[in-house]
PDB file of C-alpha atoms in Angstrom:
ATOM      1  CA  MET R   1       1.024  12.848 -21.442  1.00 52.00           C
ATOM      2  CA  GLN R   2       3.428  15.570 -20.493  1.00 56.00           C
ATOM      3  CA  ALA R   3       3.431  17.662 -17.367  1.00 64.00           C
ATOM      4  CA  THR R   4       2.642  14.853 -14.967  1.00 77.00           C
ATOM      5  CA  LYS R   5       3.551  17.057 -12.049  1.00 81.00           C
ATOM      6  CA  SER R   6       0.917  19.674 -12.779  1.00 85.00           C
ATOM      7  CA  PHE R   7      -1.589  16.874 -13.362  1.00 88.00           C
ATOM      8  CA  GLU R   8      -0.740  15.382  -9.977  1.00 87.00           C
ATOM      9  CA  GLN R   9      -1.114  18.760  -8.279  1.00 87.00           C
ATOM     10  CA  ALA R  10      -4.450  19.471  -9.957  1.00 88.00           C
ATOM     11  CA  PHE R  11      -5.613  15.962  -9.119  1.00 90.00           C
ATOM     12  CA  LEU R  12      -4.667  16.350  -5.473  1.00 89.00           C
ATOM     13  CA  LYS R  13      -6.460  19.684  -5.254  1.00 87.00           C
ATOM     14  CA  GLN R  14      -9.616  18.195  -6.679  1.00 87.00           C
ATOM     15  CA  MET R  15      -9.339  15.194  -4.385  1.00 87.00           C
ATOM     16  CA  LEU R  16      -9.162  17.535  -1.421  1.00 86.00           C
ATOM     17  CA  LEU R  17     -12.309  19.265  -2.568  1.00 84.00           C
ATOM     18  CA  GLY R  18     -14.044  15.967  -3.102  1.00 82.00           C
ATOM     19  CA  ILE R  19     -13.065  14.652   0.302  1.00 82.00           C
ATOM     20  CA  GLN R  20     -14.297  17.824   1.998  1.00 81.00           C
ATOM     21  CA  LEU R  21     -17.600  17.624   0.166  1.00 78.00           C
ATOM     22  CA  SER R  22     -18.072  13.974   0.935  1.00 74.00           C
ATOM     23  CA  ALA R  23     -17.391  14.663   4.602  1.00 74.00           C
ATOM     24  CA  VAL R  24     -20.078  17.321   4.589  1.00 73.00           C
ATOM     25  CA  SER R  25     -22.690  15.304   2.737  1.00 70.00           C
ATOM     26  CA  HIS R  26     -21.909  11.790   3.919  1.00 67.00           C
ATOM     27  CA  GLY R  27     -20.314  12.504   7.263  1.00 66.00           C
ATOM     28  CA  SER R  28     -22.962  10.538   9.082  1.00 69.00           C
ATOM     29  CA  GLY R  29     -23.586   8.107   6.262  1.00 72.00           C
ATOM     30  CA  SER R  30     -22.567   4.519   5.805  1.00 79.00           C
ATOM     31  CA  LEU R  31     -19.043   3.395   4.992  1.00 78.00           C
ATOM     32  CA  GLN R  32     -20.301   2.372   1.575  1.00 82.00           C
ATOM     33  CA  GLU R  33     -21.488   5.907   0.903  1.00 82.00           C
ATOM     34  CA  ARG R  34     -18.120   7.305   1.861  1.00 82.00           C
ATOM     35  CA  LYS R  35     -16.357   4.750  -0.327  1.00 85.00           C
ATOM     36  CA  SER R  36     -18.447   5.750  -3.331  1.00 87.00           C
ATOM     37  CA  ALA R  37     -17.854   9.413  -2.571  1.00 86.00           C
ATOM     38  CA  ILE R  38     -14.089   8.921  -2.518  1.00 88.00           C
ATOM     39  CA  LYS R  39     -14.227   6.929  -5.723  1.00 91.00           C
ATOM     40  CA  LEU R  40     -16.310   9.637  -7.364  1.00 91.00           C
ATOM     41  CA  SER R  41     -13.925  12.310  -6.120  1.00 91.00           C
ATOM     42  CA  ALA R  42     -10.995  10.423  -7.597  1.00 93.00           C
ATOM     43  CA  ASP R  43     -12.640  10.022 -11.012  1.00 94.00           C
ATOM     44  CA  VAL R  44     -13.810  13.609 -11.227  1.00 92.00           C
ATOM     45  CA  ALA R  45     -10.419  14.800  -9.988  1.00 92.00           C
ATOM     46  CA  MET R  46      -8.729  12.841 -12.768  1.00 93.00           C
ATOM     47  CA  ALA R  47     -11.037  14.213 -15.453  1.00 93.00           C
ATOM     48  CA  VAL R  48     -10.751  17.803 -14.243  1.00 91.00           C
ATOM     49  CA  ALA R  49      -6.980  17.601 -13.810  1.00 91.00           C
ATOM     50  CA  ARG R  50      -6.578  16.288 -17.354  1.00 91.00           C
ATOM     51  CA  GLY R  51      -8.834  18.872 -18.940  1.00 89.00           C
ATOM     52  CA  SER R  52     -10.711  18.473 -22.156  1.00 89.00           C
ATOM     53  CA  LYS R  53     -10.255  15.182 -23.917  1.00 91.00           C
ATOM     54  CA  LYS R  54     -12.767  12.825 -25.467  1.00 92.00           C
ATOM     55  CA  TRP R  55     -12.381  10.366 -22.654  1.00 93.00           C
ATOM     56  CA  THR R  56     -12.718  12.987 -19.898  1.00 92.00           C
ATOM     57  CA  ARG R  57     -15.962  14.186 -21.446  1.00 92.00           C
ATOM     58  CA  GLY R  58     -17.099  10.600 -21.788  1.00 92.00           C
ATOM     59  CA  LEU R  59     -16.241   9.942 -18.159  1.00 94.00           C
ATOM     60  CA  ILE R  60     -18.138  12.975 -16.850  1.00 92.00           C
ATOM     61  CA  ALA R  61     -21.092  12.019 -19.020  1.00 91.00           C
ATOM     62  CA  SER R  62     -21.249   8.462 -17.730  1.00 92.00           C
ATOM     63  CA  LEU R  63     -20.813   9.636 -14.132  1.00 92.00           C
ATOM     64  CA  SER R  64     -23.624  12.133 -14.512  1.00 91.00           C
ATOM     65  CA  LYS R  65     -25.990   9.374 -15.587  1.00 91.00           C
ATOM     66  CA  GLU R  66     -26.213   8.275 -11.971  1.00 89.00           C
ATOM     67  CA  GLU R  67     -28.515  10.321  -9.778  1.00 87.00           C
ATOM     68  CA  GLN R  68     -26.361  10.286  -6.661  1.00 85.00           C
ATOM     69  CA  ASN R  69     -23.417  11.801  -8.499  1.00 87.00           C
ATOM     70  CA  ARG R  70     -25.169  14.830  -9.893  1.00 87.00           C
ATOM     71  CA  SER R  71     -25.036  17.204  -6.958  1.00 84.00           C
ATOM     72  CA  PHE R  72     -21.310  16.617  -6.567  1.00 86.00           C
ATOM     73  CA  LEU R  73     -20.707  17.153 -10.284  1.00 88.00           C
ATOM     74  CA  GLN R  74     -22.862  20.242 -10.213  1.00 86.00           C
ATOM     75  CA  PHE R  75     -20.833  21.643  -7.359  1.00 83.00           C
ATOM     76  CA  VAL R  76     -17.424  20.859  -8.805  1.00 83.00           C
ATOM     77  CA  LEU R  77     -18.122  21.839 -12.396  1.00 83.00           C
ATOM     78  CA  GLY R  78     -20.431  24.739 -11.666  1.00 79.00           C
ATOM     79  CA  LYS R  79     -22.350  26.273 -14.488  1.00 66.00           C
ATOM     80  CA  GLU R  80     -20.512  24.120 -16.984  1.00 65.00           C
ATOM     81  CA  PHE R  81     -22.534  21.191 -15.763  1.00 67.00           C
ATOM     82  CA  GLU R  82     -26.109  21.102 -16.928  1.00 61.00           C
ATOM     83  CA  ARG R  83     -28.476  18.262 -17.082  1.00 50.00           C
ATOM     84  CA  PRO R  84     -30.291  18.620 -20.406  1.00 46.00           C
ATOM     85  CA  ALA R  85     -33.845  17.434 -20.033  1.00 38.00           C
ATOM     86  CA  LYS R  86     -34.258  16.464 -23.654  1.00 34.00           C
ATOM     87  CA  ILE R  87     -31.416  16.169 -26.060  1.00 38.00           C
ATOM     88  CA  CYS R  88     -33.398  16.088 -29.291  1.00 37.00           C
ATOM     89  CA  HIS R  89     -35.940  18.793 -28.614  1.00 37.00           C
ATOM     90  CA  SER R  90     -35.629  21.646 -31.026  1.00 38.00           C
ATOM     91  CA  SER R  91     -37.154  24.055 -28.522  1.00 38.00           C
ATOM     92  CA  TRP R  92     -34.248  23.454 -26.139  1.00 37.00           C
ATOM     93  CA  LYS R  93     -31.930  26.376 -26.439  1.00 42.00           C
ATOM     94  CA  ILE R  94     -28.260  25.639 -26.646  1.00 41.00           C
ATOM     95  CA  PRO R  95     -26.464  28.132 -24.439  1.00 43.00           C
ATOM     96  CA  ARG R  96     -23.514  29.983 -25.875  1.00 41.00           C
ATOM     97  CA  SER R  97     -21.245  28.915 -23.062  1.00 45.00           C
ATOM     98  CA  LYS R  98     -19.701  25.556 -23.596  1.00 50.00           C
ATOM     99  CA  ASN R  99     -21.531  22.766 -21.888  1.00 60.00           C
ATOM    100  CA  ILE R 100     -19.423  19.720 -21.454  1.00 61.00           C
ATOM    101  CA  VAL R 101     -22.141  17.346 -20.350  1.00 58.00           C
ATOM    102  CA  ARG R 102     -24.412  18.304 -23.192  1.00 60.00           C
ATOM    103  CA  ARG R 103     -21.669  17.580 -25.638  1.00 60.00           C
ATOM    104  CA  SER R 104     -20.670  14.475 -23.796  1.00 57.00           C
ATOM    105  CA  LEU R 105     -24.175  13.020 -23.860  1.00 54.00           C
ATOM    106  CA  ARG R 106     -24.516  13.850 -27.520  1.00 59.00           C
ATOM    107  CA  PHE R 107     -21.109  12.402 -28.028  1.00 56.00           C
ATOM    108  CA  LEU R 108     -22.067   9.152 -26.314  1.00 53.00           C
ATOM    109  CA  SER R 109     -25.381   8.643 -28.062  1.00 52.00           C
ATOM    110  CA  LYS R 110     -24.068   9.403 -31.512  1.00 53.00           C
ATOM    111  CA  ARG R 111     -23.092   6.455 -33.577  1.00 45.00           C
ATOM    112  CA  LYS R 112     -20.572   7.999 -35.896  1.00 47.00           C
ATOM    113  CA  SER R 113     -20.275   6.142 -39.134  1.00 42.00           C
ATOM    114  CA  ASN R 114     -16.614   6.479 -39.901  1.00 42.00           C
ATOM    115  CA  ILE R 115     -16.642   7.212 -43.581  1.00 41.00           C
ATOM    116  CA  ARG R 116     -13.804   9.622 -42.996  1.00 44.00           C
ATOM    117  CA  ALA R 117     -11.554   7.209 -41.155  1.00 47.00           C
ATOM    118  CA  PRO R 118      -9.387   5.192 -43.504  1.00 49.00           C
ATOM    119  CA  ASN R 119      -9.677   1.460 -43.460  1.00 48.00           C
ATOM    120  CA  SER R 120      -6.327   0.572 -42.042  1.00 50.00           C
ATOM    121  CA  SER R 121      -5.097  -2.917 -42.656  1.00 52.00           C
ATOM    122  CA  VAL R 122      -3.341  -2.754 -39.311  1.00 53.00           C
ATOM    123  CA  LEU R 123      -6.661  -3.031 -37.494  1.00 52.00           C
ATOM    124  CA  ALA R 124      -8.339  -5.543 -39.798  1.00 55.00           C
ATOM    125  CA  GLY R 125      -9.081  -9.103 -38.683  1.00 61.00           C
ATOM    126  CA  THR R 126     -11.797 -10.413 -36.389  1.00 85.00           C
ATOM    127  CA  LEU R 127      -9.649 -10.954 -33.293  1.00 87.00           C
ATOM    128  CA  VAL R 128      -8.390  -7.415 -33.502  1.00 85.00           C
ATOM    129  CA  GLU R 129     -11.926  -6.179 -34.060  1.00 87.00           C
ATOM    130  CA  LYS R 130     -13.150  -8.084 -31.019  1.00 88.00           C
ATOM    131  CA  ARG R 131     -10.400  -6.701 -28.837  1.00 90.00           C
ATOM    132  CA  THR R 132     -11.044  -3.226 -30.208  1.00 90.00           C
ATOM    133  CA  GLN R 133     -14.662  -3.553 -29.103  1.00 91.00           C
ATOM    134  CA  VAL R 134     -13.521  -4.481 -25.614  1.00 93.00           C
ATOM    135  CA  LEU R 135     -11.211  -1.482 -25.538  1.00 93.00           C
ATOM    136  CA  LYS R 136     -14.029   0.748 -26.698  1.00 94.00           C
ATOM    137  CA  ARG R 137     -16.048  -0.308 -23.680  1.00 93.00           C
ATOM    138  CA  LEU R 138     -13.145   0.283 -21.316  1.00 94.00           C
ATOM    139  CA  VAL R 139     -12.202   3.750 -22.455  1.00 94.00           C
ATOM    140  CA  PRO R 140     -14.869   6.297 -21.479  1.00 93.00           C
ATOM    141  CA  GLY R 141     -16.615   7.637 -24.531  1.00 90.00           C
ATOM    142  CA  GLY R 142     -14.914   5.004 -26.630  1.00 90.00           C
ATOM    143  CA  GLN R 143     -18.016   3.735 -28.376  1.00 90.00           C
ATOM    144  CA  SER R 144     -18.197   6.634 -30.778  1.00 89.00           C
ATOM    145  CA  MET R 145     -14.498   6.939 -31.494  1.00 89.00           C
ATOM    146  CA  ASP R 146     -12.815   5.986 -34.719  1.00 87.00           C
ATOM    147  CA  ALA R 147      -9.798   3.686 -34.582  1.00 83.00           C
ATOM    148  CA  PHE R 148      -7.216   6.429 -34.511  1.00 85.00           C
ATOM    149  CA  SER R 149      -8.952   8.469 -31.816  1.00 88.00           C
ATOM    150  CA  LEU R 150      -9.475   5.327 -29.793  1.00 90.00           C
ATOM    151  CA  LEU R 151      -5.764   4.545 -29.720  1.00 89.00           C
ATOM    152  CA  ASP R 152      -4.857   8.145 -29.025  1.00 90.00           C
ATOM    153  CA  GLU R 153      -7.400   8.483 -26.219  1.00 92.00           C
ATOM    154  CA  THR R 154      -6.419   5.087 -24.818  1.00 93.00           C
ATOM    155  CA  LEU R 155      -2.806   6.196 -24.479  1.00 92.00           C
ATOM    156  CA  ASP R 156      -3.859   9.347 -22.673  1.00 92.00           C
ATOM    157  CA  TYR R 157      -6.409   7.549 -20.490  1.00 95.00           C
ATOM    158  CA  ALA R 158      -3.945   4.835 -19.458  1.00 93.00           C
ATOM    159  CA  ALA R 159      -1.293   7.430 -18.600  1.00 92.00           C
ATOM    160  CA  CYS R 160      -3.775   9.349 -16.456  1.00 93.00           C
ATOM    161  CA  LEU R 161      -4.950   6.187 -14.725  1.00 94.00           C
ATOM    162  CA  ARG R 162      -1.348   5.401 -13.917  1.00 93.00           C
ATOM    163  CA  ALA R 163      -0.843   8.898 -12.466  1.00 92.00           C
ATOM    164  CA  GLN R 164      -4.097   8.597 -10.529  1.00 94.00           C
ATOM    165  CA  VAL R 165      -2.916   5.357  -8.940  1.00 94.00           C
ATOM    166  CA  ASP R 166       0.474   6.912  -8.101  1.00 92.00           C
ATOM    167  CA  VAL R 167      -1.019   9.974  -6.444  1.00 91.00           C
ATOM    168  CA  MET R 168      -3.520   7.928  -4.452  1.00 92.00           C
ATOM    169  CA  GLN R 169      -0.777   5.599  -3.284  1.00 92.00           C
ATOM    170  CA  LYS R 170       1.353   8.536  -2.168  1.00 89.00           C
ATOM    171  CA  LEU R 171      -1.668  10.013  -0.432  1.00 89.00           C
ATOM    172  CA  MET R 172      -2.321   6.720   1.307  1.00 90.00           C
ATOM    173  CA  THR R 173       1.281   6.578   2.542  1.00 89.00           C
ATOM    174  CA  THR R 174       1.199  10.175   3.746  1.00 86.00           C
ATOM    175  CA  LEU R 175      -2.070   9.729   5.621  1.00 86.00           C
ATOM    176  CA  GLU R 176      -0.946   6.468   7.195  1.00 87.00           C
ATOM    177  CA  ALA R 177       2.257   8.118   8.371  1.00 85.00           C
ATOM    178  CA  SER R 178       0.321  11.051   9.764  1.00 83.00           C
ATOM    179  CA  LYS R 179      -2.077   8.756  11.559  1.00 81.00           C
ATOM    180  CA  HIS R 180       0.806   6.733  12.975  1.00 83.00           C
ATOM    181  CA  ARG R 181       2.387   9.917  14.281  1.00 81.00           C
ATOM    182  CA  ALA R 182      -0.896  11.074  15.770  1.00 77.00           C
ATOM    183  CA  ASP R 183      -1.467   7.723  17.442  1.00 78.00           C
ATOM    184  CA  SER R 184       2.001   7.569  18.964  1.00 81.00           C
ATOM    185  CA  ASP R 185       1.749  11.199  20.050  1.00 78.00           C
ATOM    186  CA  ALA R 186      -1.484  10.392  21.816  1.00 76.00           C
ATOM    187  CA  GLN R 187       0.506   7.974  23.930  1.00 76.00           C
ATOM    188  CA  ARG R 188       2.404  10.755  25.596  1.00 67.00           C
ATOM    189  CA  PRO R 189       1.098  14.181  26.579  1.00 65.00           C
ATOM    190  CA  LYS R 190       2.529  16.809  24.294  1.00 58.00           C
ATOM    191  CA  GLU R 191       1.974  20.292  22.966  1.00 57.00           C
ATOM    192  CA  LYS R 192      -0.288  20.539  19.990  1.00 56.00           C
ATOM    193  CA  PHE R 193       1.308  20.608  16.562  1.00 55.00           C
ATOM    194  CA  HIS R 194       1.995  24.056  15.297  1.00 54.00           C
ATOM    195  CA  LEU R 195       1.842  23.036  11.673  1.00 55.00           C
ATOM    196  CA  LEU R 196      -1.936  23.125  11.556  1.00 55.00           C
ATOM    197  CA  PRO R 197      -2.270  26.875  12.104  1.00 54.00           C
ATOM    198  CA  MET R 198       0.159  27.332   9.209  1.00 53.00           C
ATOM    199  CA  VAL R 199      -2.148  25.579   6.790  1.00 53.00           C
ATOM    200  CA  GLY R 200      -5.204  26.744   8.659  1.00 53.00           C
ATOM    201  CA  SER R 201      -5.129  30.282   7.396  1.00 53.00           C
ATOM    202  CA  TRP R 202      -4.960  29.138   3.798  1.00 54.00           C
ATOM    203  CA  TYR R 203      -7.522  26.455   3.996  1.00 54.00           C
ATOM    204  CA  SER R 204      -9.722  26.083   6.974  1.00 52.00           C
ATOM    205  CA  THR R 205     -11.450  29.439   7.088  1.00 54.00           C
ATOM    206  CA  ARG R 206     -14.793  29.517   5.364  1.00 52.00           C
ATOM    207  CA  LYS R 207     -13.723  32.632   3.524  1.00 55.00           C
ATOM    208  CA  GLY R 208     -10.693  30.935   2.107  1.00 51.00           C
ATOM    209  CA  LEU R 209     -12.771  27.922   1.171  1.00 54.00           C
ATOM    210  CA  ARG R 210     -15.382  29.978  -0.611  1.00 57.00           C
ATOM    211  CA  LYS R 211     -12.693  31.958  -2.358  1.00 56.00           C
ATOM    212  CA  ARG R 212     -11.052  28.795  -3.596  1.00 56.00           C
ATOM    213  CA  LEU R 213     -14.296  27.259  -4.654  1.00 58.00           C
ATOM    214  CA  SER R 214     -15.233  30.314  -6.665  1.00 59.00           C
ATOM    215  CA  LYS R 215     -12.371  29.511  -8.992  1.00 58.00           C
ATOM    216  CA  ARG R 216     -14.065  26.615 -10.666  1.00 59.00           C
ATOM    217  CA  PRO R 217     -12.070  24.419 -12.953  1.00 61.00           C
ATOM    218  CA  LYS R 218     -12.769  25.001 -16.581  1.00 56.00           C
ATOM    219  CA  LEU R 219     -13.014  22.104 -18.944  1.00 56.00           C
ATOM    220  CA  THR R 220     -12.539  23.968 -22.169  1.00 50.00           C
ATOM    221  CA  LEU R 221     -13.859  22.300 -25.252  1.00 46.00           C
TER     222      LEU R 221
ATOM    223  CA  MET U   1      -5.420   9.950 -53.403  1.00 47.00           C
ATOM    224  CA  SER U   2      -7.267   7.647 -51.015  1.00 48.00           C
ATOM    225  CA  SER U   3      -4.420   5.158 -50.937  1.00 50.00           C
ATOM    226  CA  ARG U   4      -1.980   7.902 -50.102  1.00 50.00           C
ATOM    227  CA  ARG U   5      -4.201   9.115 -47.279  1.00 49.00           C
ATOM    228  CA  SER U   6      -4.511   5.654 -45.790  1.00 53.00           C
ATOM    229  CA  ARG U   7      -0.746   5.204 -46.006  1.00 52.00           C
ATOM    230  CA  ILE U   8      -0.092   8.331 -43.986  1.00 49.00           C
ATOM    231  CA  SER U   9      -2.711   7.366 -41.465  1.00 71.00           C
ATOM    232  CA  GLU U  10      -1.229   3.902 -41.221  1.00 75.00           C
ATOM    233  CA  GLU U  11       2.078   5.435 -40.221  1.00 78.00           C
ATOM    234  CA  GLU U  12       0.337   7.496 -37.592  1.00 78.00           C
ATOM    235  CA  ILE U  13      -1.455   4.427 -36.326  1.00 75.00           C
ATOM    236  CA  ASN U  14       1.826   2.534 -36.216  1.00 77.00           C
ATOM    237  CA  GLU U  15       3.297   5.335 -34.155  1.00 81.00           C
ATOM    238  CA  LEU U  16       0.431   5.166 -31.707  1.00 80.00           C
ATOM    239  CA  ILE U  17       0.801   1.417 -31.514  1.00 78.00           C
ATOM    240  CA  SER U  18       4.494   1.632 -30.690  1.00 81.00           C
ATOM    241  CA  LYS U  19       3.748   4.293 -28.073  1.00 84.00           C
ATOM    242  CA  LEU U  20       1.151   1.986 -26.601  1.00 83.00           C
ATOM    243  CA  GLN U  21       3.650  -0.826 -26.595  1.00 81.00           C
ATOM    244  CA  SER U  22       6.187   1.212 -24.651  1.00 83.00           C
ATOM    245  CA  LEU U  23       3.490   2.231 -22.184  1.00 80.00           C
ATOM    246  CA  LEU U  24       2.491  -1.294 -21.287  1.00 80.00           C
ATOM    247  CA  PRO U  25       4.650  -2.858 -18.593  1.00 75.00           C
ATOM    248  CA  GLU U  26       4.961  -6.356 -20.071  1.00 63.00           C
ATOM    249  CA  THR U  27       5.691  -5.585 -23.681  1.00 56.00           C
ATOM    250  CA  ARG U  28       8.372  -3.158 -22.630  1.00 56.00           C
ATOM    251  CA  ARG U  29      10.326  -5.923 -21.018  1.00 55.00           C
ATOM    252  CA  ARG U  30      10.101  -8.226 -23.998  1.00 57.00           C
ATOM    253  CA  GLY U  31      11.990  -5.789 -26.168  1.00 55.00           C
ATOM    254  CA  ALA U  32      12.659  -7.807 -29.298  1.00 50.00           C
ATOM    255  CA  GLY U  33      10.118  -7.693 -32.073  1.00 57.00           C
ATOM    256  CA  ARG U  34       6.658  -6.231 -31.980  1.00 62.00           C
ATOM    257  CA  ALA U  35       3.640  -7.911 -30.522  1.00 67.00           C
ATOM    258  CA  SER U  36       0.732  -8.524 -32.835  1.00 77.00           C
ATOM    259  CA  SER U  37      -2.006  -5.914 -32.821  1.00 78.00           C
ATOM    260  CA  ALA U  38      -4.435  -8.342 -31.240  1.00 83.00           C
ATOM    261  CA  LYS U  39      -2.002  -9.146 -28.454  1.00 84.00           C
ATOM    262  CA  LEU U  40      -1.279  -5.482 -27.915  1.00 86.00           C
ATOM    263  CA  LEU U  41      -4.965  -4.629 -27.640  1.00 87.00           C
ATOM    264  CA  GLN U  42      -5.446  -7.452 -25.177  1.00 89.00           C
ATOM    265  CA  GLU U  43      -2.509  -6.257 -23.063  1.00 89.00           C
ATOM    266  CA  THR U  44      -3.884  -2.730 -23.151  1.00 91.00           C
ATOM    267  CA  CYS U  45      -7.322  -3.853 -21.989  1.00 93.00           C
ATOM    268  CA  ASN U  46      -5.780  -5.909 -19.198  1.00 93.00           C
ATOM    269  CA  TYR U  47      -3.618  -2.989 -18.166  1.00 93.00           C
ATOM    270  CA  ILE U  48      -6.544  -0.578 -18.018  1.00 94.00           C
ATOM    271  CA  ARG U  49      -8.623  -3.070 -16.079  1.00 95.00           C
ATOM    272  CA  SER U  50      -5.858  -3.656 -13.537  1.00 95.00           C
ATOM    273  CA  LEU U  51      -5.329   0.091 -13.083  1.00 95.00           C
ATOM    274  CA  ARG U  52      -9.025   0.603 -12.457  1.00 95.00           C
ATOM    275  CA  ARG U  53      -9.022  -2.222  -9.935  1.00 95.00           C
ATOM    276  CA  GLU U  54      -6.110  -0.556  -8.178  1.00 95.00           C
ATOM    277  CA  VAL U  55      -8.004   2.735  -8.029  1.00 95.00           C
ATOM    278  CA  ASP U  56     -11.045   0.958  -6.573  1.00 94.00           C
ATOM    279  CA  ASP U  57      -8.899  -0.768  -4.007  1.00 94.00           C
ATOM    280  CA  LEU U  58      -7.118   2.468  -3.077  1.00 94.00           C
ATOM    281  CA  SER U  59     -10.445   4.284  -2.762  1.00 92.00           C
ATOM    282  CA  ASP U  60     -11.658   1.620  -0.358  1.00 91.00           C
ATOM    283  CA  ARG U  61      -8.507   1.776   1.704  1.00 91.00           C
ATOM    284  CA  LEU U  62      -8.492   5.565   1.729  1.00 88.00           C
ATOM    285  CA  SER U  63     -12.083   5.803   2.918  1.00 85.00           C
ATOM    286  CA  ALA U  64     -11.444   3.133   5.567  1.00 86.00           C
ATOM    287  CA  LEU U  65      -8.362   4.996   6.750  1.00 86.00           C
ATOM    288  CA  MET U  66     -10.202   8.290   6.883  1.00 81.00           C
ATOM    289  CA  GLU U  67     -12.894   6.720   9.028  1.00 80.00           C
ATOM    290  CA  THR U  68     -10.267   6.264  11.694  1.00 81.00           C
ATOM    291  CA  MET U  69      -8.733   9.698  11.307  1.00 78.00           C
ATOM    292  CA  ASP U  70     -10.337  12.942  12.126  1.00 74.00           C
ATOM    293  CA  ASN U  71     -11.228  14.872   9.009  1.00 73.00           C
ATOM    294  CA  ASN U  72      -9.276  17.981   9.780  1.00 76.00           C
ATOM    295  CA  SER U  73      -5.943  16.236  10.124  1.00 77.00           C
ATOM    296  CA  ALA U  74      -6.584  14.202   6.966  1.00 76.00           C
ATOM    297  CA  GLU U  75      -7.382  17.293   4.968  1.00 78.00           C
ATOM    298  CA  ALA U  76      -4.522  19.244   6.519  1.00 80.00           C
ATOM    299  CA  GLU U  77      -2.191  16.453   5.497  1.00 79.00           C
ATOM    300  CA  ILE U  78      -3.328  16.718   1.892  1.00 79.00           C
ATOM    301  CA  VAL U  79      -2.832  20.451   1.961  1.00 80.00           C
ATOM    302  CA  ARG U  80       0.650  19.915   3.330  1.00 79.00           C
ATOM    303  CA  SER U  81       1.482  17.584   0.444  1.00 76.00           C
ATOM    304  CA  LEU U  82       0.191  20.197  -1.968  1.00 76.00           C
ATOM    305  CA  LEU U  83       2.331  22.893  -0.412  1.00 76.00           C
ATOM    306  CA  ARG U  84       5.356  20.635  -0.367  1.00 73.00           C
ATOM    307  CA  SER U  85       5.379  19.756  -4.091  1.00 64.00           C
TER     308      SER U  85
END
């Protein structure tokens, strides 16, 4: 996966959004709720930052299966996120605009028979088949992938996971350092930091927030 | 015809496999020779599992840390990191 830097930036932006939302909705909730919210933010941030891949669609689809995740997904993905009531109903109109969850759910439930995919001798053998099955369960959306796609998506997924871990570790370090500074500053009376107003105008005003949120990320198919 | 197609695809699969091998931390160190496909798949699964565990752990620690910080300074800090990079 190229362009790790832009991925990390996009991921961080989405994490920020997720953290803000979780503070609003779970501010008074249990620690467990906040943990799940952060975890959800991180996964959605990773999928959005990566863009459209089979595994990102698979990930969003599996996340949207859980009730408590839906409002967050709805907010982050906007009109691209729709919960189809019935997948097989012919009366259900497929909107022209691309709907990632619709495709993801179809994608997950489809059992593609891989007549197209060549029978590679590289992946023959029961042990390999067993391990391939395990990998299919680990990679989001893996169940309906052919061998080649599975390997390709696995590479991408693993690289993104790695980047996700790196960014979260850096974030952890930064926040710990900030907290340490704040705690030691609290020891002695001091003037307030002037850095906050600098970022304040970009971020903390409701106008700025709404403006930023109106630019929803697009997972193009 | 079909044999030719599978040959080309086998090359592509081999390329993916060697990319996978260079991605995984352990197999990179070993250097000499190529691990069997089964071994490689196992390493890959282990790697993905350990990365996901790390993310879970980091999420827990992040949420615990943010409990003790006030939200504004946490979010401001993230914005600062964004502006820095």
